[in-house]
Coordinates of N, CA and C in Angstrom, one line a residue:
X1 N -2.2 -17.3 -9.3 CA -0.9 -17.1 -8.7 C 0.1 -18.1 -9.3
X2 N 1.3 -17.7 -9.2 CA 2.4 -18.6 -9.7 C 2.7 -19.6 -8.7
X3 N 3.5 -20.6 -9.1 CA 3.7 -21.7 -8.1 C 4.7 -21.3 -7.0
X4 N 5.5 -20.2 -7.2 CA 6.4 -19.7 -6.2 C 5.6 -19.1 -5.0
X5 N 4.5 -18.5 -5.3 CA 3.7 -17.9 -4.2 C 2.9 -19.0 -3.5
X6 N 2.6 -20.1 -4.1 CA 1.9 -21.2 -3.5 C 2.8 -21.9 -2.5
X7 N 4.1 -22.1 -2.9 CA 5.0 -22.8 -2.1 C 5.4 -22.0 -0.9
X8 N 5.3 -20.7 -0.9 CA 5.8 -19.8 0.1 C 4.6 -19.3 0.9
X9 N 3.8 -20.2 1.5 CA 2.6 -19.8 2.2 C 2.9 -19.3 3.6
X10 N 4.1 -19.4 4.1 CA 4.4 -18.9 5.5 C 4.8 -17.5 5.5
X11 N 4.9 -16.8 4.3 CA 5.3 -15.4 4.2 C 4.2 -14.5 4.5
X12 N 4.5 -13.3 5.1 CA 3.5 -12.3 5.3 C 3.1 -11.6 4.0
X13 N 1.8 -11.4 3.9 CA 1.3 -10.7 2.7 C 0.5 -9.5 3.2
X14 N 0.7 -8.3 2.7 CA 0.1 -7.1 3.1 C -0.5 -6.4 1.8
X15 N -1.4 -5.5 2.0 CA -2.0 -4.7 1.0 C -1.9 -3.2 1.3
X16 N -1.5 -2.4 0.3 CA -1.4 -1.0 0.6 C -1.4 -0.2 -0.7
X17 N -1.1 1.1 -0.5 CA -1.1 2.1 -1.6 C 0.3 2.6 -1.9
X18 N 0.6 2.7 -3.2 CA 1.9 3.2 -3.6 C 2.0 4.7 -3.3
X19 N 2.9 5.2 -2.5 CA 3.0 6.6 -2.2 C 4.2 7.3 -2.9
X20 N 5.2 6.4 -3.3 CA 6.4 7.0 -3.9 C 7.0 6.0 -4.8
X21 N 7.7 6.4 -5.9 CA 8.5 5.6 -6.7 C 9.9 6.1 -6.5
X22 N 10.7 5.3 -5.7 CA 12.0 5.8 -5.2 C 13.1 5.1 -5.9
X23 N 13.3 5.4 -7.2 CA 14.4 4.8 -7.9 C 14.0 3.7 -8.8
X24 N 15.0 3.1 -9.4 CA 14.7 2.0 -10.4 C 14.3 0.7 -9.7
X25 N 13.1 0.2 -10.0 CA 12.6 -1.1 -9.5 C 12.3 -1.0 -8.0
X26 N 12.1 0.1 -7.4 CA 11.7 0.3 -6.0 C 10.5 1.2 -5.9
X27 N 9.6 0.8 -5.1 CA 8.4 1.6 -4.8 C 8.3 1.6 -3.2
X28 N 7.5 2.6 -2.8 CA 7.3 2.7 -1.3 C 5.8 2.6 -1.2
X29 N 5.4 1.6 -0.4 CA 3.9 1.3 -0.2 C 3.6 1.6 1.3
X30 N 2.4 2.3 1.4 CA 2.0 2.7 2.8 C 0.9 1.7 3.2
X31 N 1.1 1.1 4.3 CA 0.1 0.1 4.9 C -0.6 0.8 6.0
X32 N -2.0 0.8 5.9 CA -2.8 1.4 7.0 C -3.5 0.2 7.7
X33 N -3.4 0.2 9.0 CA -4.0 -0.8 9.9 C -4.8 -0.2 11.0
X34 N -6.0 -0.6 11.2 CA -6.8 -0.1 12.3 C -6.9 -1.2 13.3
X35 N -6.5 -0.9 14.6 CA -6.6 -1.8 15.6 C -7.0 -1.2 16.9
X36 N -7.5 -2.0 17.8 CA -8.1 -1.5 19.1 C -6.9 -1.3 20.1
X37 N -7.0 -0.2 20.8 CA -6.0 0.1 21.9 C -6.1 -1.0 23.0
X38 N -5.0 -1.6 23.5 CA -5.2 -2.7 24.4 C -5.8 -2.3 25.7
X39 N -5.6 -1.1 26.2 CA -6.1 -0.7 27.5 C -7.4 0.1 27.4
X40 N -7.5 1.1 26.5 CA -8.6 2.0 26.5 C -9.7 1.6 25.5
X41 N -9.4 0.7 24.6 CA -10.4 0.2 23.7 C -10.7 1.1 22.5
X42 N -10.1 2.3 22.4 CA -10.3 3.2 21.3 C -9.7 2.6 20.0
X43 N -10.3 2.8 18.8 CA -9.7 2.3 17.6 C -8.6 3.3 17.2
X44 N -7.5 2.8 16.8 CA -6.3 3.6 16.4 C -6.0 3.2 15.0
X45 N -5.5 4.2 14.2 CA -5.0 4.0 12.9 C -3.4 4.1 12.9
X46 N -2.8 3.0 12.5 CA -1.3 3.0 12.4 C -0.9 2.8 11.0
X47 N 0.1 3.6 10.5 CA 0.6 3.4 9.2 C 2.1 3.1 9.2
X48 N 2.4 2.3 8.2 CA 3.8 1.9 8.0 C 4.2 2.1 6.5
X49 N 5.4 2.4 6.3 CA 5.9 2.5 4.9 C 6.9 1.4 4.6
X50 N 6.6 0.6 3.6 CA 7.5 -0.5 3.2 C 8.2 -0.2 1.9
X51 N 9.4 -0.5 1.8 CA 10.2 -0.4 0.5 C 10.0 -1.7 -0.2
X52 N 9.5 -1.7 -1.4 CA 9.1 -2.9 -2.1 C 9.9 -3.0 -3.4
X53 N 10.3 -4.2 -3.8 CA 11.0 -4.5 -5.0 C 9.9 -4.7 -6.1
X54 N 10.0 -3.9 -7.2 CA 9.1 -4.0 -8.3 C 9.9 -4.3 -9.6
X55 N 10.0 -5.6 -9.9 CA 10.9 -6.1 -10.9 C 10.6 -5.5 -12.3
X56 N 9.4 -5.4 -12.7 CA 9.0 -4.9 -14.0 C 8.7 -3.4 -14.1
X57 N 8.8 -2.7 -13.0 CA 8.5 -1.3 -12.9 C 7.1 -1.0 -13.4
X58 N 6.1 -1.8 -13.0 CA 4.7 -1.7 -13.5 C 3.8 -0.8 -12.6
X59 N 4.1 -0.7 -11.3 CA 3.3 0.0 -10.4 C 3.4 1.5 -10.5
X60 N 2.3 2.2 -10.4 CA 2.4 3.7 -10.4 C 1.9 4.3 -9.1
X61 N 2.0 5.6 -9.0 CA 1.5 6.3 -7.8 C 0.0 6.1 -7.6
X62 N -0.4 5.8 -6.4 CA -1.8 5.7 -6.1 C -2.4 4.3 -6.4
X63 N -1.6 3.4 -6.9 CA -2.1 2.0 -7.1 C -2.2 1.3 -5.8
X64 N -3.2 0.4 -5.7 CA -3.4 -0.5 -4.6 C -2.7 -1.8 -5.0
X65 N -1.8 -2.2 -4.2 CA -0.9 -3.4 -4.5 C -0.9 -4.4 -3.3
X66 N -0.5 -5.6 -3.7 CA -0.3 -6.7 -2.7 C 1.2 -7.0 -2.7
X67 N 1.8 -7.0 -1.5 CA 3.2 -7.3 -1.4 C 3.4 -8.5 -0.4
X68 N 4.5 -9.1 -0.6 CA 4.9 -10.3 0.1 C 6.3 -10.2 0.7
X69 N 6.5 -10.7 1.9 CA 7.8 -10.6 2.6 C 8.7 -11.5 1.8
X70 N 10.0 -11.1 1.8 CA 11.0 -11.9 1.1 C 12.4 -11.7 1.8
X71 N 13.4 -12.3 1.3 CA 14.7 -12.1 1.9 C 15.2 -10.7 1.7
X72 N 16.2 -10.2 2.4 CA 16.7 -8.9 2.2 C 17.3 -8.7 0.9
X73 N 16.8 -7.7 0.1 CA 17.3 -7.5 -1.2 C 18.2 -6.3 -1.3
X74 N 18.1 -5.4 -0.3 CA 19.0 -4.3 -0.1 C 19.0 -3.8 1.3
X75 N 19.5 -2.6 1.6 CA 19.5 -2.1 3.0 C 18.0 -2.0 3.5
X76 N 17.1 -1.5 2.6 CA 15.8 -1.2 3.1 C 14.7 -2.2 2.5
X77 N 15.0 -2.8 1.4 CA 13.9 -3.6 0.8 C 13.9 -5.0 1.4
X78 N 12.7 -5.3 1.9 CA 12.4 -6.7 2.5 C 11.1 -7.2 1.9
X79 N 10.5 -6.6 1.0 CA 9.2 -6.9 0.4 C 9.3 -6.9 -1.1
X80 N 8.5 -7.7 -1.7 CA 8.4 -7.7 -3.2 C 6.9 -7.6 -3.6
X81 N 6.7 -7.1 -4.8 CA 5.4 -6.9 -5.4 C 4.9 -8.2 -5.9
X82 N 3.6 -8.6 -5.5 CA 3.0 -9.8 -5.9 C 2.0 -9.4 -7.1
X83 N 1.1 -8.5 -6.8 CA 0.2 -8.1 -7.9 C -0.3 -6.7 -7.7
X84 N -0.8 -6.1 -8.7 CA -1.5 -4.8 -8.6 C -3.0 -5.1 -8.6
X85 N -3.6 -4.7 -7.5 CA -5.0 -5.0 -7.3 C -5.9 -4.0 -8.0
X86 N -5.5 -2.7 -7.9 CA -6.3 -1.6 -8.6 C -5.4 -0.5 -9.0
X87 N -5.6 -0.1 -10.2 CA -4.8 1.0 -10.8 C -5.4 2.4 -10.2
X88 N -4.6 3.4 -10.1 CA -5.0 4.7 -9.7 C -5.9 5.3 -10.8
X89 N -6.8 6.1 -10.5 CA -7.7 6.8 -11.5 C -7.0 8.0 -12.1

């Protein structure tokens, strides 16, 4: 990791799949989280879509990526790409 990611250890880090490339330097990442319902105990799957800043335009559709929370970069973008974990087949 670079020294900027080491210094920012209080930021949220998530892992997800790229579902869309929406414009220049912007990707949409879908985060899937399984959690237990507080009252009934059944496992639920919740998904969220995050707009992520991709400075080098390296991520492609279907890639598994790691994203980190950052300052607001535009109206929708609050996350930035840290690394590509796995390329799509």
